[in-house]
């Protein structure tokens, strides 16, 4: 496949490393580090989680290169995609105030199976969501928090209580267990999220009969085009989500969501509200349940204000080098200069 290839020097020259404060602790950190490239075609984002080795993180770099530099990639300049509200594992009485943060969302994802809580807590939270948004479509996300018997018990109880879900996200940890749960509760659609980290994973999930649906992110799957191809090859429906991206990465995700076939599932891209600051003046939060596809252009003053320390910047530059070299081993198009 034809690929674009800015030189490593060009990439580094166009890179802005930022550390943005979060409202909530995420993966043990209170700041999200990200690299934003002033690409020739668009701004793009490179923000693999800190612990990922180059082999894995290089897919994220390929995504940033494609979005920033590939003139043949179709990017929609206008329009919106639908996004979902997310309700963390809060007590039922806190649900209305969580939902108030999401303007006009008609789909709510509710976290369940939180450690230290009971099935009754999940049911109460779901009731509170149904009370607040009686017409909303619901999905739940267990983040692999259940065993197979726990998942089956919980899903039967929820069904008995009248809840219908678009899908149930990662009820259990492994692909084998997902397949077991899926067989045990026919009629409940199962989605794989944590089981999808690399481009090969959606196909493996489909082959194992482990899920009806996959959660995908543009960066880890190697870019907008590749992620759309992977979803199509899996034969499963998909929801696009964020890896806690800045507004620049959110637009990359929104472009992927806009490419997926109908019926589209509201994307998990309303995550910018978890940031206390962003790189654009008008962060891509949900407006009337939608996120805009328009280009996200960082503000120079914000890039300066939230610029990472020199040590942090050097670490990211080394990481870009390592990932770039890894990509160069995969195809001549990425030959480092
Ligand atoms: Mg999930």
PDB file of N, CA and C in Angstrom, residues 4 10-11 13 50 83 135 137 142 202 211 219 228 258 270 275 289 305 307 316 320 327 330:
ATOM      1  N   UNK A   4       2.584   7.556   3.063  1.00  0.00           N
ATOM      2  CA  UNK A   4       3.345   8.806   3.111  1.00  0.00           C
ATOM      3  C   UNK A   4       4.472   8.656   4.109  1.00  0.00           C
ATOM      4  N   UNK A  10      11.692  15.915  10.058  1.00  0.00           N
ATOM      5  CA  UNK A  10      10.514  16.734   9.790  1.00  0.00           C
ATOM      6  C   UNK A  10       9.464  16.515  10.888  1.00  0.00           C
ATOM      7  N   UNK A  11       9.267  15.246  11.237  1.00  0.00           N
ATOM      8  CA  UNK A  11       8.296  14.929  12.289  1.00  0.00           C
ATOM      9  C   UNK A  11       8.658  15.633  13.591  1.00  0.00           C
ATOM     10  N   UNK A  13      10.513  18.202  14.095  1.00  0.00           N
ATOM     11  CA  UNK A  13      10.413  19.655  13.980  1.00  0.00           C
ATOM     12  C   UNK A  13       8.977  20.132  14.145  1.00  0.00           C
ATOM     13  N   UNK A  50       1.984   5.390  28.380  1.00  0.00           N
ATOM     14  CA  UNK A  50       3.424   5.490  28.655  1.00  0.00           C
ATOM     15  C   UNK A  50       4.139   4.149  28.666  1.00  0.00           C
ATOM     16  N   UNK A  83     -22.295  11.084  20.021  1.00  0.00           N
ATOM     17  CA  UNK A  83     -21.453  10.557  21.098  1.00  0.00           C
ATOM     18  C   UNK A  83     -22.314  10.135  22.290  1.00  0.00           C
ATOM     19  N   UNK A 135     -35.730   7.785  27.589  1.00  0.00           N
ATOM     20  CA  UNK A 135     -35.713   7.310  26.202  1.00  0.00           C
ATOM     21  C   UNK A 135     -34.302   6.978  25.718  1.00  0.00           C
ATOM     22  N   UNK A 137     -30.811   5.154  24.901  1.00  0.00           N
ATOM     23  CA  UNK A 137     -30.328   3.789  24.710  1.00  0.00           C
ATOM     24  C   UNK A 137     -29.203   3.561  25.714  1.00  0.00           C
ATOM     25  N   UNK A 142     -18.316  -3.419  31.883  1.00  0.00           N
ATOM     26  CA  UNK A 142     -17.823  -4.057  33.111  1.00  0.00           C
ATOM     27  C   UNK A 142     -16.295  -3.991  33.212  1.00  0.00           C
ATOM     28  N   UNK A 202      -9.594  -7.638  16.431  1.00  0.00           N
ATOM     29  CA  UNK A 202     -11.019  -7.777  16.071  1.00  0.00           C
ATOM     30  C   UNK A 202     -11.316  -9.056  15.304  1.00  0.00           C
ATOM     31  N   UNK A 211     -17.699 -12.103  20.467  1.00  0.00           N
ATOM     32  CA  UNK A 211     -18.423 -10.834  20.560  1.00  0.00           C
ATOM     33  C   UNK A 211     -19.248 -10.584  19.311  1.00  0.00           C
ATOM     34  N   UNK A 219      -5.974   5.385  16.939  1.00  0.00           N
ATOM     35  CA  UNK A 219      -4.513   5.337  17.093  1.00  0.00           C
ATOM     36  C   UNK A 219      -3.957   3.908  17.217  1.00  0.00           C
ATOM     37  N   UNK A 228     -10.805   1.317   9.944  1.00  0.00           N
ATOM     38  CA  UNK A 228     -12.056   1.049   9.223  1.00  0.00           C
ATOM     39  C   UNK A 228     -11.956  -0.272   8.463  1.00  0.00           C
ATOM     40  N   UNK A 258     -17.214   8.475  11.429  1.00  0.00           N
ATOM     41  CA  UNK A 258     -18.003   8.905  10.272  1.00  0.00           C
ATOM     42  C   UNK A 258     -17.823   7.966   9.080  1.00  0.00           C
ATOM     43  N   UNK A 270     -16.838  11.601  23.884  1.00  0.00           N
ATOM     44  CA  UNK A 270     -17.141  12.778  24.711  1.00  0.00           C
ATOM     45  C   UNK A 270     -16.280  12.751  25.969  1.00  0.00           C
ATOM     46  N   UNK A 275     -10.636  16.422  30.887  1.00  0.00           N
ATOM     47  CA  UNK A 275      -9.446  17.289  30.923  1.00  0.00           C
ATOM     48  C   UNK A 275      -9.780  18.612  31.620  1.00  0.00           C
ATOM     49  N   UNK A 289     -25.375  16.297  22.028  1.00  0.00           N
ATOM     50  CA  UNK A 289     -25.107  14.870  21.814  1.00  0.00           C
ATOM     51  C   UNK A 289     -24.205  14.557  20.642  1.00  0.00           C
ATOM     52  N   UNK A 305       1.666  27.174  27.001  1.00  0.00           N
ATOM     53  CA  UNK A 305       1.279  27.104  28.419  1.00  0.00           C
ATOM     54  C   UNK A 305       1.394  25.675  28.958  1.00  0.00           C
ATOM     55  N   UNK A 307       3.176  23.163  27.531  1.00  0.00           N
ATOM     56  CA  UNK A 307       4.345  22.450  27.002  1.00  0.00           C
ATOM     57  C   UNK A 307       4.945  21.582  28.102  1.00  0.00           C
ATOM     58  N   UNK A 316       9.762  11.853  24.893  1.00  0.00           N
ATOM     59  CA  UNK A 316       8.826  11.633  23.783  1.00  0.00           C
ATOM     60  C   UNK A 316       9.548  11.642  22.437  1.00  0.00           C
ATOM     61  N   UNK A 320       9.420   8.753  19.735  1.00  0.00           N
ATOM     62  CA  UNK A 320       9.066   8.927  18.319  1.00  0.00           C
ATOM     63  C   UNK A 320      10.145   8.281  17.441  1.00  0.00           C
ATOM     64  N   UNK A 327       8.679   1.313  12.561  1.00  0.00           N
ATOM     65  CA  UNK A 327       7.863   1.363  11.334  1.00  0.00           C
ATOM     66  C   UNK A 327       8.729   1.136  10.107  1.00  0.00           C
ATOM     67  N   UNK A 330       9.093  -2.270   9.077  1.00  0.00           N
ATOM     68  CA  UNK A 330       7.883  -2.904   8.545  1.00  0.00           C
ATOM     69  C   UNK A 330       7.682  -2.629   7.062  1.00  0.00           C
TER      70      UNK A 330
END
